[in-house]
CSV table of C-alpha atoms in Angstrom, one decimal:
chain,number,residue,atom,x,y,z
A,1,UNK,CA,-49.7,-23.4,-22.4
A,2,UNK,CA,-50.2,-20.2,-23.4
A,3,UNK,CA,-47.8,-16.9,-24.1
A,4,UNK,CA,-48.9,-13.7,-24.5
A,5,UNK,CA,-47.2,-11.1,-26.7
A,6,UNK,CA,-47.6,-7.8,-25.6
A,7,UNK,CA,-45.8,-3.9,-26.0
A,8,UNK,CA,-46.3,-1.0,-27.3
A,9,UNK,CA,-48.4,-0.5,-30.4
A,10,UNK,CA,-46.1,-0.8,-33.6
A,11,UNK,CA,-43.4,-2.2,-32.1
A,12,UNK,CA,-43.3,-5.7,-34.1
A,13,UNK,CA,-45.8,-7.6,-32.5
A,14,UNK,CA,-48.5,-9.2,-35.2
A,15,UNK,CA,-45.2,-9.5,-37.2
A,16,UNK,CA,-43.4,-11.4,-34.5
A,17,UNK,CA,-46.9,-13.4,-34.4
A,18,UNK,CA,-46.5,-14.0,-38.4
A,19,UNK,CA,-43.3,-15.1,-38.6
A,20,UNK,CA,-43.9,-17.8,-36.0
A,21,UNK,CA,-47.0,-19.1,-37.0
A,22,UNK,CA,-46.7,-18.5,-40.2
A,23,UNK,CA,-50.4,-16.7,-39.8
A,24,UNK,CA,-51.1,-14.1,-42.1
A,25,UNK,CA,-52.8,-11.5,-40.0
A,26,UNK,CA,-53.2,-8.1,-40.1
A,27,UNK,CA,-49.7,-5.8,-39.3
A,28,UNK,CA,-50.0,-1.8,-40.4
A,29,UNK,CA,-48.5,1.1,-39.6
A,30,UNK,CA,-51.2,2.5,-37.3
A,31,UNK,CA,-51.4,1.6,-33.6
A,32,UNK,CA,-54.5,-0.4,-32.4
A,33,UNK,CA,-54.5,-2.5,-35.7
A,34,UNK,CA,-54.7,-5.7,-33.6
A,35,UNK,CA,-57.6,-5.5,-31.7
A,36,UNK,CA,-59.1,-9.0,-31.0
A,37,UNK,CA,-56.0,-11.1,-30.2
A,38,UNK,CA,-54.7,-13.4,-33.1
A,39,UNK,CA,-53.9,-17.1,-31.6
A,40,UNK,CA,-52.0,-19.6,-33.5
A,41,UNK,CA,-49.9,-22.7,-32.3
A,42,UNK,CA,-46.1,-23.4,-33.0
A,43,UNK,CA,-43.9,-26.4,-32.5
A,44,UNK,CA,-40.9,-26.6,-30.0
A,45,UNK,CA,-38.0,-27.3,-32.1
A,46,UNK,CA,-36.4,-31.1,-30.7
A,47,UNK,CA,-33.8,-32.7,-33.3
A,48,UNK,CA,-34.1,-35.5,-30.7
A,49,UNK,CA,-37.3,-36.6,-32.4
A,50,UNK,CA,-36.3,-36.7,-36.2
A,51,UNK,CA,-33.5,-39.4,-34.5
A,52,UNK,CA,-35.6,-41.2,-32.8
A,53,UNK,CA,-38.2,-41.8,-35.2
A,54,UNK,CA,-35.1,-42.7,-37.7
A,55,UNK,CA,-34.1,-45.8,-35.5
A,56,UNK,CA,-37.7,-46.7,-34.9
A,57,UNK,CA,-38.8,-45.8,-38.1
A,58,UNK,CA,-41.6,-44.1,-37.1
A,59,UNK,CA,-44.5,-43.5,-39.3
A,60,UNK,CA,-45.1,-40.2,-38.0
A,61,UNK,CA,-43.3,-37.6,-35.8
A,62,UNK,CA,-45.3,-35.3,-33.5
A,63,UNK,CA,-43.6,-32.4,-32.1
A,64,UNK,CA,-44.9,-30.5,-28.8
A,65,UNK,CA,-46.4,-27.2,-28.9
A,66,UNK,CA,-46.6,-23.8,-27.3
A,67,UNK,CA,-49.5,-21.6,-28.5
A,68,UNK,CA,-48.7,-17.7,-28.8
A,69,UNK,CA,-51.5,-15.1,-28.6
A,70,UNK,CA,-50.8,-11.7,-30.1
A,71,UNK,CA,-52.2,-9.1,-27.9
A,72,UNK,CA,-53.1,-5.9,-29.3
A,73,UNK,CA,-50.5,-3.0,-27.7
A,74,UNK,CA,-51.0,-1.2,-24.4
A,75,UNK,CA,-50.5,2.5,-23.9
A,76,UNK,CA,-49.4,4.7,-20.8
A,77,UNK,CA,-53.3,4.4,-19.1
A,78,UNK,CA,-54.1,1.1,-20.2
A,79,UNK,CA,-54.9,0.4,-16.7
A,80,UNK,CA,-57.5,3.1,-15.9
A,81,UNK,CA,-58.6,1.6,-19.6
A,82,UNK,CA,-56.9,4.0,-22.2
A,83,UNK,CA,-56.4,2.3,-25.4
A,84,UNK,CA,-59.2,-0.5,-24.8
A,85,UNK,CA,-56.3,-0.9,-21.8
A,86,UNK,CA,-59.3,-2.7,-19.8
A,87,UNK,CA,-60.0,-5.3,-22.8
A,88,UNK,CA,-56.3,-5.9,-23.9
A,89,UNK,CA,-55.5,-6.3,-19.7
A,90,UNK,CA,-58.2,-9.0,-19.7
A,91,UNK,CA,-56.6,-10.7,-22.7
A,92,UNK,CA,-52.9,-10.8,-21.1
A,93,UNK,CA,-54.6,-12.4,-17.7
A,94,UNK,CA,-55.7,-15.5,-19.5
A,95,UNK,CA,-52.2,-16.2,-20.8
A,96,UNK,CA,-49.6,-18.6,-18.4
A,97,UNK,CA,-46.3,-16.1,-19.6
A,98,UNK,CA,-45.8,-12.7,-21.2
A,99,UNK,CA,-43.1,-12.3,-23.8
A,100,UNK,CA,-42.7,-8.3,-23.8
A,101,UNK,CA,-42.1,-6.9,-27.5
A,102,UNK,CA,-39.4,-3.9,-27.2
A,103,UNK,CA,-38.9,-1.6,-30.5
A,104,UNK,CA,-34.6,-1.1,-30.0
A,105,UNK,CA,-34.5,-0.1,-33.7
A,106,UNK,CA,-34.4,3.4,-35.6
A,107,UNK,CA,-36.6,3.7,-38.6
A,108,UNK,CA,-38.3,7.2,-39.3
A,109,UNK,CA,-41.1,5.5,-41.5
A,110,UNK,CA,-42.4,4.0,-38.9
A,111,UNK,CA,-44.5,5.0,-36.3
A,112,UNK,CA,-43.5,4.9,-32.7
A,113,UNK,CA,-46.5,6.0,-30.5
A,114,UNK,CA,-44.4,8.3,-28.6
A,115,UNK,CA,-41.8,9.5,-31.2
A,116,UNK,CA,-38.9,8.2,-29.6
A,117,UNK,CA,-37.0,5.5,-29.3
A,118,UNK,CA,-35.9,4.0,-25.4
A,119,UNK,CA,-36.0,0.6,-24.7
A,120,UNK,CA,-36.0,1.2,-20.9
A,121,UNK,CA,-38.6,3.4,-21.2
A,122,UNK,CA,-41.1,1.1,-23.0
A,123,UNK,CA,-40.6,-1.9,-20.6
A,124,UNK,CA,-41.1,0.6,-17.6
A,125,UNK,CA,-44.6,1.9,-19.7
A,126,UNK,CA,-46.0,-1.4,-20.0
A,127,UNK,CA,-44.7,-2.9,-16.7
A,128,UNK,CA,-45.9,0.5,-14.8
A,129,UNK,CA,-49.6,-0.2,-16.8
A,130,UNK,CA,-49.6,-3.5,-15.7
A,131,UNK,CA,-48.0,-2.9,-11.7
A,132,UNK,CA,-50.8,-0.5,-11.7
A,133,UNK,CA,-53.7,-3.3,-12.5
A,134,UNK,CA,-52.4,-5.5,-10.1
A,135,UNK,CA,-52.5,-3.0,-6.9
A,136,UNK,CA,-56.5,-2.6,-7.9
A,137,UNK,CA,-56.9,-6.1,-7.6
A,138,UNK,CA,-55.3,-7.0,-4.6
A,139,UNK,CA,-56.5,-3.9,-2.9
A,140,UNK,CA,-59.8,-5.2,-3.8
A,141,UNK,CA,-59.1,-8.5,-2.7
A,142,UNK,CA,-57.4,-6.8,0.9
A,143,UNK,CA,-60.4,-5.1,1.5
A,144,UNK,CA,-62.2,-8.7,1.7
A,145,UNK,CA,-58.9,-10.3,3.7
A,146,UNK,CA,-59.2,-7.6,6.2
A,147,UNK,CA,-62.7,-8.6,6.7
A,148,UNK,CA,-62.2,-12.2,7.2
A,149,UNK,CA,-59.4,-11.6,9.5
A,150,UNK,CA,-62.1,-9.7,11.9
A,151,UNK,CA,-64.0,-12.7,11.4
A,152,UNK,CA,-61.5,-15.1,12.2
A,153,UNK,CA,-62.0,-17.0,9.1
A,154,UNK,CA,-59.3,-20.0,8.9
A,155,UNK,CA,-56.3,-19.1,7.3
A,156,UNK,CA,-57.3,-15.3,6.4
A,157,UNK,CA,-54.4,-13.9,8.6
A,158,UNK,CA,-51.6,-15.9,7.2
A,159,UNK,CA,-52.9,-14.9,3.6
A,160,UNK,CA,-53.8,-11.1,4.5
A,161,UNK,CA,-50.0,-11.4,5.1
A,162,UNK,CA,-48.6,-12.8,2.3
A,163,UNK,CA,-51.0,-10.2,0.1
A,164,UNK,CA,-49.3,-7.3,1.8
A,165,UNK,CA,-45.7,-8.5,0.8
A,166,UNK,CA,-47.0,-8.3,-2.5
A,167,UNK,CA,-48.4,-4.8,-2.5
A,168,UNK,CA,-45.4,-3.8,-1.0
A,169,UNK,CA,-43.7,-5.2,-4.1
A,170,UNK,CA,-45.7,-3.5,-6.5
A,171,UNK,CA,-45.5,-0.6,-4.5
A,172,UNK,CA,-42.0,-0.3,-5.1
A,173,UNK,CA,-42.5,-0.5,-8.7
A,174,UNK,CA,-41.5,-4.2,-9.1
A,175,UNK,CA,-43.6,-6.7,-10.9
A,176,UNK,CA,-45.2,-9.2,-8.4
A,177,UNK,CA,-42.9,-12.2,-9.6
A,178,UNK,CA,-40.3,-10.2,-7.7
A,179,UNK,CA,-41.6,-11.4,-4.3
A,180,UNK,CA,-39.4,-13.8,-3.2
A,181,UNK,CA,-41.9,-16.4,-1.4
A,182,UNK,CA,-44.5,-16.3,-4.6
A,183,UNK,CA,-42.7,-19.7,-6.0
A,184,UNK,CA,-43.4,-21.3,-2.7
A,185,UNK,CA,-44.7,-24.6,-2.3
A,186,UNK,CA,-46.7,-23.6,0.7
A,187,UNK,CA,-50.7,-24.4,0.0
A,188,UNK,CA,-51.9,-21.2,1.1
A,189,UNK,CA,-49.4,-18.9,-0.8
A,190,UNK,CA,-49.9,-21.1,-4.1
A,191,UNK,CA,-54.1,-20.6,-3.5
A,192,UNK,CA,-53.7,-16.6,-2.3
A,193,UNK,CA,-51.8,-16.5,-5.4
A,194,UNK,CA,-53.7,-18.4,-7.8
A,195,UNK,CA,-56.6,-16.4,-6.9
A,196,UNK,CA,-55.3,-13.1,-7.3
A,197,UNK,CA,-54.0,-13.8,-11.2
A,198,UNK,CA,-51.9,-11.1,-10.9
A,199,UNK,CA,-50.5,-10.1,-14.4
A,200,UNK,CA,-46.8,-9.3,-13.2
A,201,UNK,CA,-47.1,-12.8,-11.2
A,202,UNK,CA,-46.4,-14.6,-14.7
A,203,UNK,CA,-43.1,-15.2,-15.8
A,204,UNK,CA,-41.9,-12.6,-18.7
A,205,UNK,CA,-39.6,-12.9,-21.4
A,206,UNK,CA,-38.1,-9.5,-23.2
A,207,UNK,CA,-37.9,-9.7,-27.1
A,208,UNK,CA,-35.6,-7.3,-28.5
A,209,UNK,CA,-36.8,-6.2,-31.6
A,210,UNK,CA,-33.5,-4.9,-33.3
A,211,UNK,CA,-32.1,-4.1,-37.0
A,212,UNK,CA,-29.2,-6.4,-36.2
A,213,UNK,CA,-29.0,-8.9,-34.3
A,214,UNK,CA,-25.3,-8.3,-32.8
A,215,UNK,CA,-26.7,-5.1,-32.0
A,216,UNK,CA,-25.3,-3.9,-28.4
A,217,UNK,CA,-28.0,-3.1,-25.8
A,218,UNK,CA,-27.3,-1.1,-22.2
A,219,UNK,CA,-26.3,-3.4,-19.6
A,220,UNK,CA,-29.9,-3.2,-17.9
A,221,UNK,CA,-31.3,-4.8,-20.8
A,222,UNK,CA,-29.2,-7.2,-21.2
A,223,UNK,CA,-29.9,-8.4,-17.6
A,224,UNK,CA,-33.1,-8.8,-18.0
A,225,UNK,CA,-34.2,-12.2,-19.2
A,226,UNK,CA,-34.1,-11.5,-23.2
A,227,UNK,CA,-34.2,-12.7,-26.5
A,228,UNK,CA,-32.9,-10.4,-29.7
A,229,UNK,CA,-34.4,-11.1,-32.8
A,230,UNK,CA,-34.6,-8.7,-36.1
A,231,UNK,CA,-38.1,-9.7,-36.5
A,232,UNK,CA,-38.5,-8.0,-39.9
A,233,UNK,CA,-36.0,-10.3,-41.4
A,234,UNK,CA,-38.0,-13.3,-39.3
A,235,UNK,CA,-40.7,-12.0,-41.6
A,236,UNK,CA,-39.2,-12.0,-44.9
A,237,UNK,CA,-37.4,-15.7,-44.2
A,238,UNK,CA,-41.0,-16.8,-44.9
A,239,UNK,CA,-40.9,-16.3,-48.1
A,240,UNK,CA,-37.4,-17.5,-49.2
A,241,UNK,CA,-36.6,-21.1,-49.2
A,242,UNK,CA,-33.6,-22.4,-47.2
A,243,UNK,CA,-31.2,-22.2,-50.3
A,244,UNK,CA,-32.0,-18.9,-50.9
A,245,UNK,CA,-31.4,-18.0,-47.1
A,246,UNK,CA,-28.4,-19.7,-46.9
A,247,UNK,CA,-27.4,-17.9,-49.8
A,248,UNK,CA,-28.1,-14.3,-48.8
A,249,UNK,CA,-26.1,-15.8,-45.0
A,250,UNK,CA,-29.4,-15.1,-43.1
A,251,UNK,CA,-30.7,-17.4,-40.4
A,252,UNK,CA,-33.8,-17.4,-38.2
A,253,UNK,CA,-33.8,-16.7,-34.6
A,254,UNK,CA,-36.8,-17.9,-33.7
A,255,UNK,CA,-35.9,-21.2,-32.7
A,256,UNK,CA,-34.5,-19.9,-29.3
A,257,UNK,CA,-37.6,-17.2,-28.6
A,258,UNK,CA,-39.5,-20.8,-28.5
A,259,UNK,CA,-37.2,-22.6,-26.6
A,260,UNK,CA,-37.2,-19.8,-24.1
A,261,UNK,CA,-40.6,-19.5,-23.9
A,262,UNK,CA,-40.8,-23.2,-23.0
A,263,UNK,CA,-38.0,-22.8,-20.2
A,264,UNK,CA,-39.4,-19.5,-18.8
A,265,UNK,CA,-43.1,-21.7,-18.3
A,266,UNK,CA,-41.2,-24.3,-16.3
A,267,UNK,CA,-41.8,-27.5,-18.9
A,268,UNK,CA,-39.8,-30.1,-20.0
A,269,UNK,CA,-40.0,-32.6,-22.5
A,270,UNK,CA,-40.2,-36.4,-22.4
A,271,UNK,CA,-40.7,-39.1,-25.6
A,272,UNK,CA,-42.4,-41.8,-26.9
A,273,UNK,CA,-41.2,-43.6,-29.8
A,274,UNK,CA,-42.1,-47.0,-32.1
A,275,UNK,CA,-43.4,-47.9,-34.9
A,276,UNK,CA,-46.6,-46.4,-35.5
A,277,UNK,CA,-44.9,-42.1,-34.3
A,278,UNK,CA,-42.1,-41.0,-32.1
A,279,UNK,CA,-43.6,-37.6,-29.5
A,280,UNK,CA,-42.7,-35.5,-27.8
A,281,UNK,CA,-45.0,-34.8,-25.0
A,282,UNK,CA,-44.7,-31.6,-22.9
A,283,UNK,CA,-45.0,-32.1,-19.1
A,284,UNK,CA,-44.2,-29.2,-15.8
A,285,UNK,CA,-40.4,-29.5,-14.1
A,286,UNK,CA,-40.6,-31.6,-11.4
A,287,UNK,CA,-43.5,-34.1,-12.6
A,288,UNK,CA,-43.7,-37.6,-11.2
A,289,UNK,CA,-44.2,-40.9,-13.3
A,290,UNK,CA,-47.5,-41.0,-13.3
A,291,UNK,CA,-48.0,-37.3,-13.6
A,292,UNK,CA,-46.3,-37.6,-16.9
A,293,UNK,CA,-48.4,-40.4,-17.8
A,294,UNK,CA,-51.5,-38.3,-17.5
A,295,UNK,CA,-50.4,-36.1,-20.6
A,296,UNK,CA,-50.7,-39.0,-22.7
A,297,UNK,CA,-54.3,-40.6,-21.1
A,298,UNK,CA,-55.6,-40.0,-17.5
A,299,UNK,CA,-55.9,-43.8,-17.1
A,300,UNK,CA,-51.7,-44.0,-17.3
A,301,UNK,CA,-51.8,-41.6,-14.2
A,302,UNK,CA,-54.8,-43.3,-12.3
A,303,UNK,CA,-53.7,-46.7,-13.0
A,304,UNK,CA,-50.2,-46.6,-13.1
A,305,UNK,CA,-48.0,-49.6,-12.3
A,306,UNK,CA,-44.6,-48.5,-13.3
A,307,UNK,CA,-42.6,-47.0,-16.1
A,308,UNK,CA,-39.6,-48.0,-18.4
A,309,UNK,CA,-36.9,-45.7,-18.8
A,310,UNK,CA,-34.1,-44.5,-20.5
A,311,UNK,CA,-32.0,-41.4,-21.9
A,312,UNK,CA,-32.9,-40.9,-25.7
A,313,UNK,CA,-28.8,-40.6,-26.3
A,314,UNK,CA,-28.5,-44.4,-24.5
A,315,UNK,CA,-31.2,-45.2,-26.6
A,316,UNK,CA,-29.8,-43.9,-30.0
A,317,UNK,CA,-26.3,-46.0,-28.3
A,318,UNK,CA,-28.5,-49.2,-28.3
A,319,UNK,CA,-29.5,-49.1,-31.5
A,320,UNK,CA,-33.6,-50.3,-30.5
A,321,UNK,CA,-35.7,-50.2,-27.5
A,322,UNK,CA,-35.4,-54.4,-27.5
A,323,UNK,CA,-31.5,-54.1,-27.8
A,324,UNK,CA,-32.0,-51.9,-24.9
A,325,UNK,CA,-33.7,-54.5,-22.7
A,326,UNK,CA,-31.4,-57.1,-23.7
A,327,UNK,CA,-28.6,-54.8,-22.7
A,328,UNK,CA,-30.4,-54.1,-19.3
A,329,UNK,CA,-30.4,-50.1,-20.1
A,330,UNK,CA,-33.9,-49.9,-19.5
A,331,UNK,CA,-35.1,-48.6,-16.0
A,332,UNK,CA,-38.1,-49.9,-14.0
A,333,UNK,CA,-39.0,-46.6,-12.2
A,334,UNK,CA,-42.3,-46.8,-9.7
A,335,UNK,CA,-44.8,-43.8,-8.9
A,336,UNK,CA,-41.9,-41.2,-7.0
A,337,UNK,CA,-39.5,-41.5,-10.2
A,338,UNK,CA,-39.5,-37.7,-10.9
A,339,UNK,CA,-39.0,-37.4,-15.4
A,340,UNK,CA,-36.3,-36.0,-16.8
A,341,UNK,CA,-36.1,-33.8,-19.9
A,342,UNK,CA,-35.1,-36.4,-23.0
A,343,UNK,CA,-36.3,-39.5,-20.9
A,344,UNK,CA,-38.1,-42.0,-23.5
A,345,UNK,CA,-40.9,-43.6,-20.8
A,346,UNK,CA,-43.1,-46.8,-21.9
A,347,UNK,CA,-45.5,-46.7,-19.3
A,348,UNK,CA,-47.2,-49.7,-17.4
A,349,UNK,CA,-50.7,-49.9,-16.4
């Protein structure tokens, strides 16, 4: 899974990228310095694991992962295709989340693109860019609707419909996740929206890019579903070691921009451990047995018999997955068993 980090230009993004990739890419003082997206893939922090693989002791220990992609920054036009907006809106399209970059610090060295420094304003810039490039596509894609409704193609009416609750959204300035049906389970939203890829569709996460992390933002900020992190400090804690970090009383934040990502994208987590590695493998909310099984090997999924299961802290409580079959903790769960976050699943096939 895939987020996107996208803002302004010079707002802290590549940084933000460095610090948790531990990349070194290119970050000046100039905006447009990122201009092919910088990829790079970071593990989801799970202390579960490191206990797990202690009572199994594991061999190896495999953490999940989210990737990030840096994006270069947009600019007021992006969507009419100032700033290489036309490239950079392509870029943000291929991701499954955006994690908006917003400057909330002062600092007169550097650069802000339009000398000022508003929070609110930023977020409405880029969200206005990328409203904007949304109402193009699904006017393009009403213009076809409209056409298959004259022709009484199947289902064209009921999705013409749906497409103008979105515009209407986005008309009104709000990004399209803001329509209340577009989380439906209903086949023809899901596909209507599938095949419009709307940017504003995705699920964002704000990152407050402040000089202090206690640092009080207005009350419409802190609504909005946020993370604060002095990310020039998350720089600089790559180059001290933890004693010299605990020293100087600094910490990272980073931890919970990762975890949040991972919530915002609807995943959870279930494990595997023994001998040979304990995992952690990364699966949607909501996912069935076998569903599960197919992030491990398609065969666990298409061949599926049934699954043993149980919570890693009854686990850890046991002492071993055999003391945990002796004790009758482990649960034989068949293909509706719908996995929890933490469940440790042997499957059967």
């Amino acid at each position: 899974m895939k987020i996107g980090i996208v803002g302004l230009p010079n707002v802290g993004k590549s940084t933000l990228f460095k610090a948790l990739t531990k990349n070194p890419v290119d970050i000046q003082n100039y905006p447009f310095c990122t201009i092919e997206p910088n990829v790079g893939i970071v593990k989801v922090p799970d202390e579960r694991l490191q206990k797990l693989a202690e009572m199994s002791k594991s061999k190896k220990i495999i953490p999940t992962v989210i990737e990030f992609v840096d994006i270069a920054g947009l600019v007021k036009g992006a969507s009419t295709g100032e700033g290489l907006g036309n490239k950079f809106l392509a870029n943000i399209r291929e991701v499954d989340a955006i994690a908006q970059v917003v400057r909330a610090f002062d600092n007169d060295k550097i650069i802000h693109v339009h000398n000022k420094i508003d929070p609110a304003s930023d977020i409405e810039i880029i969200n206005t860019e990328l409203i904007l490039a949304d109402l193009e596509t699904v006017r393009k894609v009403r213009t076809r609707l409209e056409k298959d409704v004259r022709g009484m193609k199947k289902d064209a009416k009921k999705q013409l419909s749906i497409l103008e609750k979105i515009q209407k959204t986005l008309e009104e300035g709000k990004l399209a996740v803001e329509t209340q049906f577009i989380a439906s389970s209903d086949e023809i939203t899901r596909q209507i929206v599938r095949e419009l890829s709307l940017l504003t569709a995705k699920p964002f996460l704000y990152v407050y890019n402040v000089s202090d992390i206690d640092n009080k933002l207005t009350d419409a900020l802190e609504d909005r579903s946020h993370v604060k992190l002095d990310i020039k400090i998350e720089e600089e804690l790559i180059e001290m070691s933890k004693k010299e970090a605990q020293e100087l009383g600094i910490r990272s934040n980073l931890d919970e921009l990762v975890l949040k990502a991972y919530e915002i994208l609807g995943l959870i987590t279930f494990l595997t451990t023994g001998e040979d590695e304990s995992r952690a493998w990364t699966i949607k909310k909501d996912s069935t047995a076998p569903q599960a099984g197919a992030a491990i090997h398609t065969d666990f999924q298409e061949k599926f018999i049934r699954a043993e299961v149980i919570n890693w802290e009854e686990l850890l409580n046991c002492g071993s997955w055999s003391k945990a079959r002796e004790m009758g903790k482990l649960r034989l769960e068949g293909k509706e068993y719908v996995v929890q976050d933490g469940d440790v699943v042997e499957f059967k096939i």
